[in-house]
Short mmCIF file of C-alpha atoms and ligand atoms in Angstrom, two decimals:
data_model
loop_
_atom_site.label_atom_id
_atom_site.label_comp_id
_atom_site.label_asym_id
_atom_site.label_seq_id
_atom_site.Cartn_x
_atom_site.Cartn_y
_atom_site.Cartn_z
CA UNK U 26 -13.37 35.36 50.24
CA UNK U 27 -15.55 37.08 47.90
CA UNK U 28 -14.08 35.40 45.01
CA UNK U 29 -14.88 32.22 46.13
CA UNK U 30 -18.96 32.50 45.48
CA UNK U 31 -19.97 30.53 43.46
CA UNK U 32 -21.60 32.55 40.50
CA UNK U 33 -25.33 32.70 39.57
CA UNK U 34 -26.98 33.25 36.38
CA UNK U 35 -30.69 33.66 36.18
CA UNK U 36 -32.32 34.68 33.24
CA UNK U 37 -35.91 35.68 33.08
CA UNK U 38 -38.81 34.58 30.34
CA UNK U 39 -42.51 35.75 30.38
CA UNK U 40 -44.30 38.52 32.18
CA UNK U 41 -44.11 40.73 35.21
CA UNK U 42 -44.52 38.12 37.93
CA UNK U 43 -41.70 35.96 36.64
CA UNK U 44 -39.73 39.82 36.32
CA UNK U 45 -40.17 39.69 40.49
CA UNK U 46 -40.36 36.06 41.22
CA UNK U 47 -36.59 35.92 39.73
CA UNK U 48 -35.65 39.06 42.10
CA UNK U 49 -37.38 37.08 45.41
CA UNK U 50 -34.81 34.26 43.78
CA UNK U 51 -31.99 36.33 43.51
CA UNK U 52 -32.20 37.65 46.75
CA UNK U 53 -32.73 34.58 48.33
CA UNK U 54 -29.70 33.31 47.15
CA UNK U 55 -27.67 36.10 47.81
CA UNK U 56 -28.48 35.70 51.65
CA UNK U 57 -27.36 31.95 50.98
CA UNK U 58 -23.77 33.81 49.87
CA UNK U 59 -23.99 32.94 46.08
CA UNK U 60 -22.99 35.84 43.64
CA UNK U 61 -25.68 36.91 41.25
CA UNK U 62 -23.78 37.12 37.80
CA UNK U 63 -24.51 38.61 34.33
CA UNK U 64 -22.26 36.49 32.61
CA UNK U 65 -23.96 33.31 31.75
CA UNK U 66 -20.44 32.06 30.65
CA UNK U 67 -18.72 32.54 33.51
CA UNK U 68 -21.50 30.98 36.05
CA UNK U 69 -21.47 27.96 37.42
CA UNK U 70 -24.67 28.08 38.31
CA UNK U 71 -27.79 28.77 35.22
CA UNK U 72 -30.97 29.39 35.98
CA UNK U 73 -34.24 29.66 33.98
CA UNK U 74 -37.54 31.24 35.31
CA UNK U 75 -39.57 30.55 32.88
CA UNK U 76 -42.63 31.04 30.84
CA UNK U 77 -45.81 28.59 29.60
CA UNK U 78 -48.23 30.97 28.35
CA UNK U 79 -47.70 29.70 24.81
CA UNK U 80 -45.96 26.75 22.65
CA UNK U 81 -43.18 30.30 21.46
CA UNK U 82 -42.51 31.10 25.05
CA UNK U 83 -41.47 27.07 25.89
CA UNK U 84 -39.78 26.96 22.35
CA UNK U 85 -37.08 29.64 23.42
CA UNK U 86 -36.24 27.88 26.80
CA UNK U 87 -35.91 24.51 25.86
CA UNK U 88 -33.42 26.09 23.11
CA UNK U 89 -31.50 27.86 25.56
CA UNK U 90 -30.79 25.23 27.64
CA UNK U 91 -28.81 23.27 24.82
CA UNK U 92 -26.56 26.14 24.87
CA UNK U 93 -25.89 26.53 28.85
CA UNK U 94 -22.48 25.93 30.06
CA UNK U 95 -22.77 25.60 33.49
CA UNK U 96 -22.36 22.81 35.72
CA UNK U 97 -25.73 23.00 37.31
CA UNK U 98 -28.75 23.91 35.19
CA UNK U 99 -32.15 24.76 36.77
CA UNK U 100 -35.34 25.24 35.36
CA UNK U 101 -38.20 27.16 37.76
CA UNK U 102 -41.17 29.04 37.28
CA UNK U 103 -44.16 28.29 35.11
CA UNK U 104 -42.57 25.23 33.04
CA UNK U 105 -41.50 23.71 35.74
CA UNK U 106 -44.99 23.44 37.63
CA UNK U 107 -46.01 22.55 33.83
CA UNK U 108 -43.71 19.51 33.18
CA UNK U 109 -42.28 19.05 36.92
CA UNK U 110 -40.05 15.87 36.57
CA UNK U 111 -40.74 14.89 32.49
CA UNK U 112 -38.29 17.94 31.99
CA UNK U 113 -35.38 15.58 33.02
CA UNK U 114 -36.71 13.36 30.19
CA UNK U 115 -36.64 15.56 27.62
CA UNK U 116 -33.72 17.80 28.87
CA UNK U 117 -31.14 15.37 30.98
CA UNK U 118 -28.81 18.14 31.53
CA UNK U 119 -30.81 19.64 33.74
CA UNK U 120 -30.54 19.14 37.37
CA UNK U 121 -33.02 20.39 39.00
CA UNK U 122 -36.63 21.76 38.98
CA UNK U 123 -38.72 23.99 40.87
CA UNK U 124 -42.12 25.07 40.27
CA UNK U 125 -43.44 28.35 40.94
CA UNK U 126 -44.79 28.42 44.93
CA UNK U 127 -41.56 26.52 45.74
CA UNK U 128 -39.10 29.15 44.95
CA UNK U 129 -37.92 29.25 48.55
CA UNK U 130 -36.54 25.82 48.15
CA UNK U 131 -34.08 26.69 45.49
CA UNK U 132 -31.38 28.12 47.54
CA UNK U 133 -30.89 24.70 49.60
CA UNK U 134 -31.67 22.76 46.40
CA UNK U 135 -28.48 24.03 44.88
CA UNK U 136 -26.77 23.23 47.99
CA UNK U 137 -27.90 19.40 47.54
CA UNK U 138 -26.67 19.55 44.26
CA UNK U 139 -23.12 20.95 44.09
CA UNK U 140 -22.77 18.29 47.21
CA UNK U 141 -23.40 15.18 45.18
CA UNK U 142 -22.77 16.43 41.67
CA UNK U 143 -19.64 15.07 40.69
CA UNK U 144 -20.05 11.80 43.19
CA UNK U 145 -22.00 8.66 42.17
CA UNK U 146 -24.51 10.18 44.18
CA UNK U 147 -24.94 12.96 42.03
CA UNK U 148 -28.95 13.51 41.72
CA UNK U 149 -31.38 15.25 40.31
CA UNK U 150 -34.17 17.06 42.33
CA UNK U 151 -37.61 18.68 41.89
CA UNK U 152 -40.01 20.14 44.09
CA UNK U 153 -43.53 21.53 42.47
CA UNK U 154 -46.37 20.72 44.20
CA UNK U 155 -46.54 23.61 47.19
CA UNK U 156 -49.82 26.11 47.08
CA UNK U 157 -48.16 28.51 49.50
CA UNK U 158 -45.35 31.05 49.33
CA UNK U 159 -44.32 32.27 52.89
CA UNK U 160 -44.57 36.39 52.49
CA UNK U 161 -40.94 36.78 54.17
CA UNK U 162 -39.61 35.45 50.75
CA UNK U 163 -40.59 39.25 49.24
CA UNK U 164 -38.03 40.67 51.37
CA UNK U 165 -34.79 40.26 50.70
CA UNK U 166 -34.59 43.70 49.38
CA UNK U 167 -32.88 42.50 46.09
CA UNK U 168 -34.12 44.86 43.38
CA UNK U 169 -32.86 45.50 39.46
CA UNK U 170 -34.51 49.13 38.99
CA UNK U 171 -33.13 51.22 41.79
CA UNK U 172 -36.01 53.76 40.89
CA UNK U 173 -39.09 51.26 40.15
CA UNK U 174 -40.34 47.96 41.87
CA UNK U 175 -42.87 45.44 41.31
CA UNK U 176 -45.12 44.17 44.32
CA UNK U 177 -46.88 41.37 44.19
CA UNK U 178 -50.87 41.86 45.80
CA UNK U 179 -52.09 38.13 44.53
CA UNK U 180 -51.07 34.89 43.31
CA UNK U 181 -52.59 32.67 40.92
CA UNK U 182 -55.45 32.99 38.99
CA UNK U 183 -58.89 31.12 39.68
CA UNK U 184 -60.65 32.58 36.30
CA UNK U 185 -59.53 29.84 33.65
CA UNK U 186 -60.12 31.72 30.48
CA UNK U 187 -60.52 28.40 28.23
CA UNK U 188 -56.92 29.27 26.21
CA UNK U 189 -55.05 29.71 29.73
CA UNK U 190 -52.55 27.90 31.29
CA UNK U 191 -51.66 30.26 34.29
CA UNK U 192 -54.01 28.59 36.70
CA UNK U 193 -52.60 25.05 36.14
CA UNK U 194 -49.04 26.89 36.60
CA UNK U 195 -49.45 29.59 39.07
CA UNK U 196 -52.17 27.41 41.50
CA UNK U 197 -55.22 29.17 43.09
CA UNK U 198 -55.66 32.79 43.81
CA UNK U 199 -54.07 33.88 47.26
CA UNK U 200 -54.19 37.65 48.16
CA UNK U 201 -51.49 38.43 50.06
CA UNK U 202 -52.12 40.19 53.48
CA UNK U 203 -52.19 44.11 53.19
CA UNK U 204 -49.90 44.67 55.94
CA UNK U 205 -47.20 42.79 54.17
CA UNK U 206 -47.70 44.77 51.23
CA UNK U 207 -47.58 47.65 52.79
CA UNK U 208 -44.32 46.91 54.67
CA UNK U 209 -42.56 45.61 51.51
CA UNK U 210 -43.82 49.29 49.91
CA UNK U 211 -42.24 50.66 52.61
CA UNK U 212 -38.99 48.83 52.81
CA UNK U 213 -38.61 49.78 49.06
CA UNK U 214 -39.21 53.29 49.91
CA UNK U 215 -36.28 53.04 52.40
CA UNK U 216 -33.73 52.30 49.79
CA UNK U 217 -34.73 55.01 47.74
CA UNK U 218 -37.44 53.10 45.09
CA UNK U 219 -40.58 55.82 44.43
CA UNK U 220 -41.92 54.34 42.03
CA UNK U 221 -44.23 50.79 42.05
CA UNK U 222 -46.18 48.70 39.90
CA UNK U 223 -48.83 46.65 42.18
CA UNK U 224 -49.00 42.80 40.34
CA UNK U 225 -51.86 40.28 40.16
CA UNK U 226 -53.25 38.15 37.03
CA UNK U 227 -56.60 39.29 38.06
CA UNK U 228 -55.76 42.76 40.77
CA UNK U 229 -59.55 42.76 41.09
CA UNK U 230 -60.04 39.74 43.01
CA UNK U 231 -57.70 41.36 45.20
CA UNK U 232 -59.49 40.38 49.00
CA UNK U 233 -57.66 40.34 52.35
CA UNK U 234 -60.10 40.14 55.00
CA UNK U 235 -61.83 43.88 55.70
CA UNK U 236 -59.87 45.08 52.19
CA UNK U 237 -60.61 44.75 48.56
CA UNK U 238 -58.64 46.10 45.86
CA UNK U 239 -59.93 49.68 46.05
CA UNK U 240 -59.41 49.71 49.62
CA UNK U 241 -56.08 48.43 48.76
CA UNK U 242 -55.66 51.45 46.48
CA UNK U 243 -56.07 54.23 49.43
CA UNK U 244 -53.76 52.36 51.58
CA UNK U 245 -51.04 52.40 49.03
CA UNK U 246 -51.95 55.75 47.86
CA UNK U 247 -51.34 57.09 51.83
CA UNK U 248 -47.61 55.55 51.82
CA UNK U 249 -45.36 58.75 52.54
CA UNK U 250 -42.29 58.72 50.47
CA UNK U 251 -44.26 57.01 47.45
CA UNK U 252 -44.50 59.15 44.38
CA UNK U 253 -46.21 57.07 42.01
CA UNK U 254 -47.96 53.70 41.22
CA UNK U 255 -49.56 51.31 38.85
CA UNK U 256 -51.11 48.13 38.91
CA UNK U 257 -51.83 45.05 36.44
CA UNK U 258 -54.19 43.14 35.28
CA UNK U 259 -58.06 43.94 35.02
CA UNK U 260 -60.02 41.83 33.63
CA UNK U 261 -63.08 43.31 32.02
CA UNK U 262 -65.58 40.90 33.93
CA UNK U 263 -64.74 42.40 37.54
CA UNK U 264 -63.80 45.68 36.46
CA UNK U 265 -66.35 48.77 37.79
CA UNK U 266 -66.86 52.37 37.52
CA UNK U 267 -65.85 52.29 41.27
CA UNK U 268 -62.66 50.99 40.69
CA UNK U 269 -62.33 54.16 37.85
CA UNK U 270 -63.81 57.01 40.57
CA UNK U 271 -60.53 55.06 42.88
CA UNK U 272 -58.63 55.44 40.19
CA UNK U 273 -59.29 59.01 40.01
CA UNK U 274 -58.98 59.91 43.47
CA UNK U 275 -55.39 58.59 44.51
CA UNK U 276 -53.62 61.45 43.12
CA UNK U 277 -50.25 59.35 42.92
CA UNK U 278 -51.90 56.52 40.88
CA UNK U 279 -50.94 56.04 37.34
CA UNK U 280 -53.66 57.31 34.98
CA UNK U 281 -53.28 54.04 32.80
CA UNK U 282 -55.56 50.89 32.56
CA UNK U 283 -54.45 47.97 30.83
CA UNK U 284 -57.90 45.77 29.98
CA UNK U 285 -57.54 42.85 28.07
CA UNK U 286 -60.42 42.20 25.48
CA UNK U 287 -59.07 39.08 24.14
CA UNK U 288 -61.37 39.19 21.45
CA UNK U 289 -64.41 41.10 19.77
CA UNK U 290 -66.59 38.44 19.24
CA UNK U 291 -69.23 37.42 21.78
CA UNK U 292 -69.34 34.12 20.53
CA UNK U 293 -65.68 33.27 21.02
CA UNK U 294 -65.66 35.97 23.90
CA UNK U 295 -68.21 32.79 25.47
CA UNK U 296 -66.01 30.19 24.11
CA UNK U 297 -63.13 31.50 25.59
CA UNK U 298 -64.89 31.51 28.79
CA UNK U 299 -64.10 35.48 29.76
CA UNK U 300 -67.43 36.26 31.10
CA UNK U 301 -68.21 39.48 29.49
CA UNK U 302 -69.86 40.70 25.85
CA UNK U 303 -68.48 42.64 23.23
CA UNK U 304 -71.02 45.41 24.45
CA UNK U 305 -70.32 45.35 28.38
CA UNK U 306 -66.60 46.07 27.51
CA UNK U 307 -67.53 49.13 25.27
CA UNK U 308 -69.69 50.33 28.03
CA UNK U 309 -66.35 49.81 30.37
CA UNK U 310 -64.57 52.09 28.05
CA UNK U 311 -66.96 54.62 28.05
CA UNK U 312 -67.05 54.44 31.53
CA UNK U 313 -63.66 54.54 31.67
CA UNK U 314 -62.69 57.33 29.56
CA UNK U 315 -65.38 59.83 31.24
CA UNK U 316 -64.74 58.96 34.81
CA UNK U 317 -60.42 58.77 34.36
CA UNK U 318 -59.71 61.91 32.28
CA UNK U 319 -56.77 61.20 29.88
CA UNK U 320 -56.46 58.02 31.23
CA UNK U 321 -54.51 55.58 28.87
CA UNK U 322 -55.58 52.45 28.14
CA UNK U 323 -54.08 49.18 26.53
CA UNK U 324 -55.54 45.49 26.01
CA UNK U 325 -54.60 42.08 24.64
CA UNK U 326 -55.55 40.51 22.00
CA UNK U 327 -55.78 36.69 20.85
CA UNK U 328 -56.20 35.76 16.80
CA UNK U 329 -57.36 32.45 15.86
CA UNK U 330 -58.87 31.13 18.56
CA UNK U 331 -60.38 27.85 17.92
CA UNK U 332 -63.36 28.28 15.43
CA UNK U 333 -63.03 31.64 15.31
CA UNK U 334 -64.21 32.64 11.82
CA UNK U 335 -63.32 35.95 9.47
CA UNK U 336 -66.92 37.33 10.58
CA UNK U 337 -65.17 37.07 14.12
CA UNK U 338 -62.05 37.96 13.56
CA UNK U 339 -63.77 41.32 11.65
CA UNK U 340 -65.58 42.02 14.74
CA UNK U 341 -62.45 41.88 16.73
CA UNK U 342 -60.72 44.50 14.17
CA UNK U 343 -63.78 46.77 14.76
CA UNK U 344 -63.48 46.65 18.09
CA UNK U 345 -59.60 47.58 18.17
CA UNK U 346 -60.91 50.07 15.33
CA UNK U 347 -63.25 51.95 17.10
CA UNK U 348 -61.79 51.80 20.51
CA UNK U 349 -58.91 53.43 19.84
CA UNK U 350 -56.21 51.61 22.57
CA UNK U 351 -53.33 53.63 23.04
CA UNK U 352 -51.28 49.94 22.67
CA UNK U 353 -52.34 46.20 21.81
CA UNK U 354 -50.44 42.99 22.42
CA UNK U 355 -51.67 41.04 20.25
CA UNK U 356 -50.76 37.27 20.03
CA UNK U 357 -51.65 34.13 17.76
CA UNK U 358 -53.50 31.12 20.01
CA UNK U 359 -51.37 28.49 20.90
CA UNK U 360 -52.83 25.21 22.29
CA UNK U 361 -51.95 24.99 26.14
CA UNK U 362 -52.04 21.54 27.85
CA UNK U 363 -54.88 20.86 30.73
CA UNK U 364 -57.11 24.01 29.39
CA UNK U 365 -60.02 24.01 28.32
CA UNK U 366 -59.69 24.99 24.72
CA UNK U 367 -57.20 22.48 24.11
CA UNK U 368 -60.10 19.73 23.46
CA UNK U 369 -61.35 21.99 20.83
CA UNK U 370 -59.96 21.21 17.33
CA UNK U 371 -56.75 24.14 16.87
CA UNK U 372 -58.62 24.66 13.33
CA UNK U 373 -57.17 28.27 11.94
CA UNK U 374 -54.57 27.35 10.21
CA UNK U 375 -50.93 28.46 10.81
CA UNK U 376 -51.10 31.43 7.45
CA UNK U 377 -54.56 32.62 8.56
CA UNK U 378 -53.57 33.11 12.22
CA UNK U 379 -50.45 35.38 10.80
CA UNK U 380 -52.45 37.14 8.37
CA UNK U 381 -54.64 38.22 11.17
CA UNK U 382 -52.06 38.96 13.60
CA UNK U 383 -50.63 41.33 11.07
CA UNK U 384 -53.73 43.11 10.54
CA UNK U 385 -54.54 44.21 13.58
CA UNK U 386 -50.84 44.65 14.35
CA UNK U 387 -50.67 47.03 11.22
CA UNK U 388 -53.94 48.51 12.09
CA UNK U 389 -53.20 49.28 16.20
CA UNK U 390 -49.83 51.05 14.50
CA UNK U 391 -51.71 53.33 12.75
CA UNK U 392 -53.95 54.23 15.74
CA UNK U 393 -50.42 54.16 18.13
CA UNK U 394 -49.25 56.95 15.32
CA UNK U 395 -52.18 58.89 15.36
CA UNK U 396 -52.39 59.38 18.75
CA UNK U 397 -49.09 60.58 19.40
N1 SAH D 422 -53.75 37.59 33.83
C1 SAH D 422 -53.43 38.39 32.75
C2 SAH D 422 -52.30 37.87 31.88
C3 SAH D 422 -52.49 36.56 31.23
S1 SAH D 422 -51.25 36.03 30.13
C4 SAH D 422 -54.70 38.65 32.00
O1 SAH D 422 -55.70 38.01 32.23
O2 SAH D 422 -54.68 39.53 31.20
C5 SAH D 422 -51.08 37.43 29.03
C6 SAH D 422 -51.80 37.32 27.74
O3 SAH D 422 -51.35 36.20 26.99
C7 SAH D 422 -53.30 37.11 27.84
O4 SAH D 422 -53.98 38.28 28.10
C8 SAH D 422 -53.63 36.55 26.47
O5 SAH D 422 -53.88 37.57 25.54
C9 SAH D 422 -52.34 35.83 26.07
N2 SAH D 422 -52.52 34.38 26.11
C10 SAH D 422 -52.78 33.61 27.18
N3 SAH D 422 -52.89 32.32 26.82
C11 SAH D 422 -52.70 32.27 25.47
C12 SAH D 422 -52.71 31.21 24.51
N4 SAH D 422 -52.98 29.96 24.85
N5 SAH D 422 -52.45 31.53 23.21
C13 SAH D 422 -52.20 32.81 22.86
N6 SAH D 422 -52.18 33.84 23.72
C14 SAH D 422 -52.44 33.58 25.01
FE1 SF4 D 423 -55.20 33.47 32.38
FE2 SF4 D 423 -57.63 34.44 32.44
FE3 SF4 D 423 -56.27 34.16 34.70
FE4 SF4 D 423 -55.55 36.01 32.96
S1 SF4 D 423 -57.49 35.96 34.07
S2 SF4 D 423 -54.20 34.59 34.01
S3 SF4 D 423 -56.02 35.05 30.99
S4 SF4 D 423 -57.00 32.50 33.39
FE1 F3S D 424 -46.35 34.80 33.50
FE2 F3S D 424 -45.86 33.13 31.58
FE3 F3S D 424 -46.23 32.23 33.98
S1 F3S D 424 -47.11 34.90 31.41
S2 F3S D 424 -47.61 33.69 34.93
S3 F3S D 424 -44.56 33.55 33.29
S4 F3S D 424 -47.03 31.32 32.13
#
């Protein structure tokens, strides 16, 4: 019986979310009695979550799906809420799409599919346009790490940094209720998972009716059976030294803060619509590093944002200078369709974007060195 699942391949692109979104998938479909394969030769089924945070992250998918086997090739996740149907247009092999708050669909999609496929019926479907995920779809219990899980505490995004795509492709921000967190904690807990990272693009904004995201923090922190947790993202602008004195009273929290700066410019810091100076973020820092002892901390950078000039750029490598971060992503802009920055003129050129990348890459190595 067993060997008559039909076999699923999913592979992941992009961050975090996308890391769980593809385990609520896999789950899912393992309920539906598919077979969740690592062999993307042997699966009749491929599936893509997939990533639209810049022109690289798009590049690699629409690559890999040339190459896919498989009878039935999906695309989901953020590429799909950013193209929807015009993927069939440029990829016709694919056969179905599914954006990224209509995951729970996917399972019965399939099911349409491998009905019709070979008949002159055969069709192709897509389904992106829900604002709502129903919180029963985070558990299935389907984990990779048996030791370490990701929990989602919001969706979406409702800041649109000017560069950003994420809140054309993830919808608006929805906290999930705290009761349902806690449960799904719990749940992981039961089959032996200590360890969890708490997931939001913004964990700040974190609001379910009486609790915010430092309440959230004691409630987790109180879990019994939970030995240790983390959360991402901050963002500077809603970031306080309360959330630093919570950080430093839940004794199983993580002491590790990952900030992203984005730039060290307050002009482009405005352009880029982030809401904070150059000089608030130091103070956060500060803050930061006297109120969370040996905390680490880690940030993201963006080079060549439109009309960003070397004077900029310089005051971004002073700021990675003097701070000190303990890591740095660091990433060259790429336009995004519907944001805000994309009607701005894309005006560092392609060689002056790299050679900046590679200096603060080269210069956050040296720092990364020193401070092991
Ligand atoms: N919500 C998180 C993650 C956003 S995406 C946050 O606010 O930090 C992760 C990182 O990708 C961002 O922090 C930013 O540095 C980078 N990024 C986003 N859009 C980009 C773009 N258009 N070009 C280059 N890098 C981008
Ligand atoms: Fe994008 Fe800004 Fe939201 Fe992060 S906070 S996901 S960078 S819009
Ligand atoms: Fe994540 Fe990429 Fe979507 S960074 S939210 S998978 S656009």
């Amino acid at each position: 019986m067993r060997d008559n699942k039909k076999k699923v391949f999913l592979k992941t692109f992009g961050c975090q979310m996308n890391v769980r979104d593809s385990e609520v998938i896999c789950g899912l479909l393992e309920r539906q009695g598919y077979q969740i394969s690592d062999d993307e030769d042997k699966a009749d089924i491929v599936i893509f979550n997939t990533c639209s945070v810049r022109q690289h992250a798009e590049d690699k998918v629409w690559s890999a799906i040339g190459r896919v086997k498989a009878k039935i090739i999906g695309i989901v996740g953020c590429m799909a809420t950013n193209y929807r149907q015009a993927i069939f247009d440029k990829a016709p092999e694919v056969d179905f799409v599914v954006g990224t708050s209509d995951i729970a669909k996917i399972p019965l999609i399939i099911a349409e599919i491998e009905k019709h496929k070979d008949s002159f019926l055969a069709k192709k479907i897509y389904e992106t346009d829900s604002d709502h995920r129903e919180d029963e779809i985070y558990h299935t219990g389907f984990h990779l790490d048996k030791e370490h899980a990701f929990v989602v505490v919001s969706e979406g995004c409702e800041n649109y940094c000017a560069y950003c795509v994420v809140p054309y492709v993830r919808g608006r921000l929805r906290s999930r209720p705290y009761s349902d967190i806690l449960a799904e904690i719990k749940e992981d807990i039961d089959a032996g998972i200590t360890k969890i990272t708490l997931l939001g693009q913004n964990v700040n904004m974190y609001n379910y009716k009486e609790v915010n995201f430092i309440e959230l923090l004691k409630l987790v922190n109180s879990v019994n059976g939970l030995k240790e947790f983390s959360f991402i993202t901050t963002h500077p602008k809603d970031t306080t030294a309360k959330l630093f004195q919570a950080m430093n009273d839940a004794d199983k929290l993580k002491k590790y803060l990952h900030l992203p700066v984005q730039s060290g410019s307050n002009r482009i810091l405005k352009l880029m619509n982030r809401g904070y100076t150059r000089e608030f973020y130091l103070d956060l820092v500060e803050n930061y590093r006297k109120i969370v002892k040996n905390g680490t901390l880690t940030t993201d950078i963006i080079v060549g944002f439109p009309t960003e000039t070397k004077e900029d750029f310089q005051d971004t490598y002073e700021l990675v200078n003097n701070v000190g971060f303990d890591a740095a992503y660091i990433f060259k802009y790429s336009v995004r369709p519907h944001t805000q920055a994309a009607s701005l003129s894309d005006d560092v050129d392609k060689k002056e974007k790299e050679r900046r990348h590679s200096l603060i890459l080269e210069l956050q190595k040296r720092i990364s060195l020193k401070k092991r």
